[in-house]
Short mmCIF file of N, CA and C in Angstrom, two decimals:
data_model
loop_
_atom_site.label_atom_id
_atom_site.label_comp_id
_atom_site.label_asym_id
_atom_site.label_seq_id
_atom_site.Cartn_x
_atom_site.Cartn_y
_atom_site.Cartn_z
N MET A 1036 -37.74 -21.15 16.53
CA MET A 1036 -36.86 -20.22 15.83
C MET A 1036 -36.20 -20.90 14.64
N ASN A 1037 -35.77 -22.11 14.77
CA ASN A 1037 -35.12 -22.84 13.69
C ASN A 1037 -36.07 -23.09 12.51
N VAL A 1038 -37.35 -23.20 12.78
CA VAL A 1038 -38.32 -23.46 11.73
C VAL A 1038 -38.36 -22.31 10.74
N PHE A 1039 -38.29 -21.09 11.21
CA PHE A 1039 -38.36 -19.93 10.33
C PHE A 1039 -37.09 -19.77 9.50
N LEU A 1040 -35.95 -20.06 10.07
CA LEU A 1040 -34.68 -19.92 9.34
C LEU A 1040 -34.54 -20.94 8.23
N SER A 1041 -35.20 -22.06 8.34
CA SER A 1041 -35.06 -23.08 7.31
C SER A 1041 -35.79 -22.69 6.02
N HIS A 1042 -36.66 -21.71 6.07
CA HIS A 1042 -37.41 -21.29 4.89
C HIS A 1042 -36.82 -20.06 4.21
N ILE A 1043 -35.74 -19.53 4.76
CA ILE A 1043 -35.12 -18.34 4.19
C ILE A 1043 -34.10 -18.76 3.15
N ASN A 1044 -34.19 -18.18 1.97
CA ASN A 1044 -33.22 -18.44 0.92
C ASN A 1044 -32.08 -17.45 1.06
N MET A 1045 -30.88 -17.94 1.34
CA MET A 1045 -29.73 -17.08 1.56
C MET A 1045 -28.99 -16.73 0.27
N MET A 1046 -29.37 -17.33 -0.86
CA MET A 1046 -28.66 -17.10 -2.12
C MET A 1046 -28.64 -15.62 -2.52
N PRO A 1047 -29.76 -14.89 -2.51
CA PRO A 1047 -29.69 -13.48 -2.88
C PRO A 1047 -28.79 -12.65 -1.95
N PHE A 1048 -28.79 -13.00 -0.68
CA PHE A 1048 -27.95 -12.28 0.28
C PHE A 1048 -26.47 -12.51 -0.03
N LEU A 1049 -26.08 -13.77 -0.24
CA LEU A 1049 -24.69 -14.07 -0.57
C LEU A 1049 -24.30 -13.47 -1.91
N TYR A 1050 -25.20 -13.51 -2.86
CA TYR A 1050 -24.96 -12.94 -4.18
C TYR A 1050 -24.70 -11.43 -4.06
N GLY A 1051 -25.48 -10.77 -3.25
CA GLY A 1051 -25.29 -9.33 -3.04
C GLY A 1051 -23.96 -9.02 -2.38
N ILE A 1052 -23.57 -9.82 -1.42
CA ILE A 1052 -22.28 -9.61 -0.75
C ILE A 1052 -21.13 -9.78 -1.73
N ILE A 1053 -21.19 -10.83 -2.55
CA ILE A 1053 -20.12 -11.09 -3.51
C ILE A 1053 -20.06 -10.00 -4.57
N LEU A 1054 -21.21 -9.55 -5.06
CA LEU A 1054 -21.22 -8.45 -6.03
C LEU A 1054 -20.69 -7.16 -5.41
N PHE A 1055 -21.02 -6.91 -4.16
CA PHE A 1055 -20.50 -5.72 -3.48
C PHE A 1055 -18.99 -5.79 -3.36
N LEU A 1056 -18.47 -6.95 -2.97
CA LEU A 1056 -17.02 -7.10 -2.85
C LEU A 1056 -16.33 -6.91 -4.20
N SER A 1057 -16.91 -7.47 -5.25
CA SER A 1057 -16.34 -7.31 -6.59
C SER A 1057 -16.33 -5.83 -7.00
N ALA A 1058 -17.43 -5.15 -6.80
CA ALA A 1058 -17.51 -3.73 -7.15
C ALA A 1058 -16.54 -2.90 -6.31
N PHE A 1059 -16.45 -3.21 -5.04
CA PHE A 1059 -15.53 -2.50 -4.14
C PHE A 1059 -14.09 -2.68 -4.60
N LEU A 1060 -13.72 -3.91 -4.96
CA LEU A 1060 -12.35 -4.15 -5.39
C LEU A 1060 -12.05 -3.50 -6.73
N VAL A 1061 -13.02 -3.42 -7.62
CA VAL A 1061 -12.82 -2.71 -8.89
C VAL A 1061 -12.58 -1.22 -8.61
N ILE A 1062 -13.36 -0.64 -7.74
CA ILE A 1062 -13.18 0.78 -7.40
C ILE A 1062 -11.84 0.99 -6.72
N ARG A 1063 -11.45 0.09 -5.85
CA ARG A 1063 -10.15 0.18 -5.18
C ARG A 1063 -9.01 0.10 -6.19
N ASN A 1064 -9.15 -0.81 -7.17
CA ASN A 1064 -8.11 -0.93 -8.19
C ASN A 1064 -8.01 0.34 -9.03
N LEU A 1065 -9.13 0.93 -9.36
CA LEU A 1065 -9.11 2.20 -10.11
C LEU A 1065 -8.45 3.31 -9.29
N ALA A 1066 -8.73 3.35 -8.00
CA ALA A 1066 -8.15 4.38 -7.14
C ALA A 1066 -6.65 4.20 -6.98
N ARG A 1067 -6.17 2.98 -7.04
CA ARG A 1067 -4.74 2.70 -6.88
C ARG A 1067 -3.99 2.67 -8.22
N GLY A 1068 -4.69 2.95 -9.29
CA GLY A 1068 -4.04 3.01 -10.59
C GLY A 1068 -3.87 1.68 -11.29
N ARG A 1069 -4.54 0.66 -10.84
CA ARG A 1069 -4.47 -0.66 -11.47
C ARG A 1069 -5.59 -0.77 -12.51
N ILE A 1070 -5.43 -0.05 -13.58
CA ILE A 1070 -6.48 0.08 -14.59
C ILE A 1070 -6.72 -1.25 -15.31
N VAL A 1071 -5.65 -1.95 -15.68
CA VAL A 1071 -5.80 -3.21 -16.42
C VAL A 1071 -6.52 -4.25 -15.58
N GLN A 1072 -6.19 -4.32 -14.31
CA GLN A 1072 -6.84 -5.27 -13.41
C GLN A 1072 -8.33 -4.95 -13.27
N ALA A 1073 -8.67 -3.69 -13.13
CA ALA A 1073 -10.07 -3.29 -13.00
C ALA A 1073 -10.84 -3.59 -14.27
N ILE A 1074 -10.21 -3.36 -15.43
CA ILE A 1074 -10.87 -3.63 -16.70
C ILE A 1074 -11.08 -5.14 -16.88
N ALA A 1075 -10.09 -5.95 -16.50
CA ALA A 1075 -10.21 -7.40 -16.63
C ALA A 1075 -11.35 -7.95 -15.78
N VAL A 1076 -11.43 -7.52 -14.55
CA VAL A 1076 -12.49 -7.99 -13.65
C VAL A 1076 -13.86 -7.52 -14.14
N SER A 1077 -13.93 -6.27 -14.56
CA SER A 1077 -15.19 -5.74 -15.09
C SER A 1077 -15.62 -6.48 -16.36
N ALA A 1078 -14.65 -6.82 -17.20
CA ALA A 1078 -14.96 -7.55 -18.43
C ALA A 1078 -15.49 -8.94 -18.13
N ILE A 1079 -14.91 -9.62 -17.15
CA ILE A 1079 -15.41 -10.95 -16.77
C ILE A 1079 -16.83 -10.84 -16.26
N LEU A 1080 -17.10 -9.85 -15.43
CA LEU A 1080 -18.46 -9.68 -14.91
C LEU A 1080 -19.43 -9.39 -16.05
N TRP A 1081 -19.06 -8.49 -16.96
CA TRP A 1081 -19.97 -8.12 -18.04
C TRP A 1081 -20.22 -9.29 -18.99
N VAL A 1082 -19.15 -9.96 -19.44
CA VAL A 1082 -19.32 -11.08 -20.37
C VAL A 1082 -20.10 -12.21 -19.71
N GLY A 1083 -19.78 -12.53 -18.47
CA GLY A 1083 -20.49 -13.60 -17.77
C GLY A 1083 -21.95 -13.30 -17.57
N PHE A 1084 -22.27 -12.06 -17.22
CA PHE A 1084 -23.68 -11.70 -17.03
C PHE A 1084 -24.43 -11.71 -18.35
N GLN A 1085 -23.76 -11.32 -19.44
CA GLN A 1085 -24.41 -11.36 -20.75
C GLN A 1085 -24.69 -12.80 -21.18
N MET A 1086 -23.79 -13.71 -20.87
CA MET A 1086 -23.94 -15.10 -21.28
C MET A 1086 -25.01 -15.83 -20.48
N HIS A 1087 -25.12 -15.52 -19.20
CA HIS A 1087 -25.98 -16.31 -18.32
C HIS A 1087 -27.35 -15.71 -18.08
N GLY A 1088 -27.62 -14.55 -18.62
CA GLY A 1088 -28.97 -13.99 -18.54
C GLY A 1088 -29.50 -13.82 -17.13
N HIS A 1089 -30.65 -14.42 -16.87
CA HIS A 1089 -31.32 -14.22 -15.59
C HIS A 1089 -31.19 -15.40 -14.64
N HIS A 1090 -30.21 -16.24 -14.83
CA HIS A 1090 -30.00 -17.39 -13.94
C HIS A 1090 -29.10 -16.96 -12.79
N VAL A 1091 -29.68 -16.81 -11.62
CA VAL A 1091 -28.95 -16.31 -10.46
C VAL A 1091 -27.80 -17.24 -10.08
N GLU A 1092 -28.02 -18.54 -10.17
CA GLU A 1092 -26.97 -19.47 -9.78
C GLU A 1092 -25.76 -19.35 -10.70
N SER A 1093 -25.98 -19.19 -11.99
CA SER A 1093 -24.88 -19.05 -12.93
C SER A 1093 -24.17 -17.71 -12.74
N ARG A 1094 -24.95 -16.67 -12.51
CA ARG A 1094 -24.36 -15.36 -12.28
C ARG A 1094 -23.55 -15.34 -10.99
N MET A 1095 -23.96 -16.13 -10.01
CA MET A 1095 -23.21 -16.23 -8.77
C MET A 1095 -21.83 -16.81 -9.06
N GLY A 1096 -21.77 -17.81 -9.91
CA GLY A 1096 -20.48 -18.39 -10.29
C GLY A 1096 -19.60 -17.39 -11.00
N VAL A 1097 -20.18 -16.56 -11.86
CA VAL A 1097 -19.42 -15.53 -12.56
C VAL A 1097 -18.88 -14.50 -11.57
N ALA A 1098 -19.70 -14.10 -10.62
CA ALA A 1098 -19.26 -13.12 -9.63
C ALA A 1098 -18.13 -13.69 -8.76
N ILE A 1099 -18.22 -14.96 -8.41
CA ILE A 1099 -17.15 -15.59 -7.63
C ILE A 1099 -15.88 -15.67 -8.46
N ALA A 1100 -16.00 -16.01 -9.74
CA ALA A 1100 -14.82 -16.08 -10.61
C ALA A 1100 -14.14 -14.71 -10.73
N ALA A 1101 -14.93 -13.65 -10.87
CA ALA A 1101 -14.35 -12.30 -10.96
C ALA A 1101 -13.69 -11.91 -9.65
N LEU A 1102 -14.30 -12.26 -8.55
CA LEU A 1102 -13.72 -11.96 -7.24
C LEU A 1102 -12.41 -12.71 -7.04
N LEU A 1103 -12.39 -13.98 -7.42
CA LEU A 1103 -11.15 -14.76 -7.30
C LEU A 1103 -10.05 -14.22 -8.21
N LEU A 1104 -10.41 -13.79 -9.42
CA LEU A 1104 -9.42 -13.19 -10.31
C LEU A 1104 -8.83 -11.94 -9.68
N ASP A 1105 -9.67 -11.12 -9.10
CA ASP A 1105 -9.18 -9.90 -8.48
C ASP A 1105 -8.27 -10.20 -7.30
N LEU A 1106 -8.60 -11.20 -6.53
CA LEU A 1106 -7.80 -11.53 -5.35
C LEU A 1106 -6.48 -12.22 -5.71
N THR A 1107 -6.41 -12.91 -6.85
CA THR A 1107 -5.20 -13.64 -7.21
C THR A 1107 -4.40 -12.96 -8.33
N TRP A 1108 -4.80 -11.79 -8.76
CA TRP A 1108 -4.15 -11.10 -9.87
C TRP A 1108 -2.66 -10.89 -9.62
N SER A 1109 -2.29 -10.43 -8.43
CA SER A 1109 -0.88 -10.13 -8.16
C SER A 1109 0.00 -11.37 -8.17
N ARG A 1110 -0.57 -12.53 -7.89
CA ARG A 1110 0.22 -13.77 -7.96
C ARG A 1110 0.35 -14.27 -9.40
N MET A 1111 -0.66 -14.01 -10.21
CA MET A 1111 -0.62 -14.46 -11.60
C MET A 1111 0.26 -13.52 -12.44
N PHE A 1112 0.23 -12.24 -12.14
CA PHE A 1112 0.98 -11.24 -12.91
C PHE A 1112 1.83 -10.41 -11.93
N PRO A 1113 2.97 -10.94 -11.50
CA PRO A 1113 3.79 -10.19 -10.54
C PRO A 1113 4.38 -8.93 -11.20
N LYS A 1114 4.70 -7.96 -10.37
CA LYS A 1114 5.30 -6.74 -10.87
C LYS A 1114 6.71 -7.00 -11.36
N ARG A 1115 7.05 -6.35 -12.44
CA ARG A 1115 8.42 -6.46 -12.97
C ARG A 1115 9.29 -5.43 -12.28
N ARG A 1116 10.53 -5.82 -12.06
CA ARG A 1116 11.46 -4.87 -11.40
C ARG A 1116 12.46 -4.34 -12.36
#
């Protein structure tokens, strides 16, 4: 059983999960009225994908960066009272 698992490339699977999470969080931000946050994350994804072309490893880094931006946005830009 271990022999077969060693030949499976998990990169596309992880890449798909990270892209799904990024897209889900953008949709969630739009639904909650966080338009600027959704635009910023979408812009990072678009610019990064345009720069890196068809290199999956580089695009994976862009997707992780967008996901991290979305998850840390509230700490970087706290709400004003």
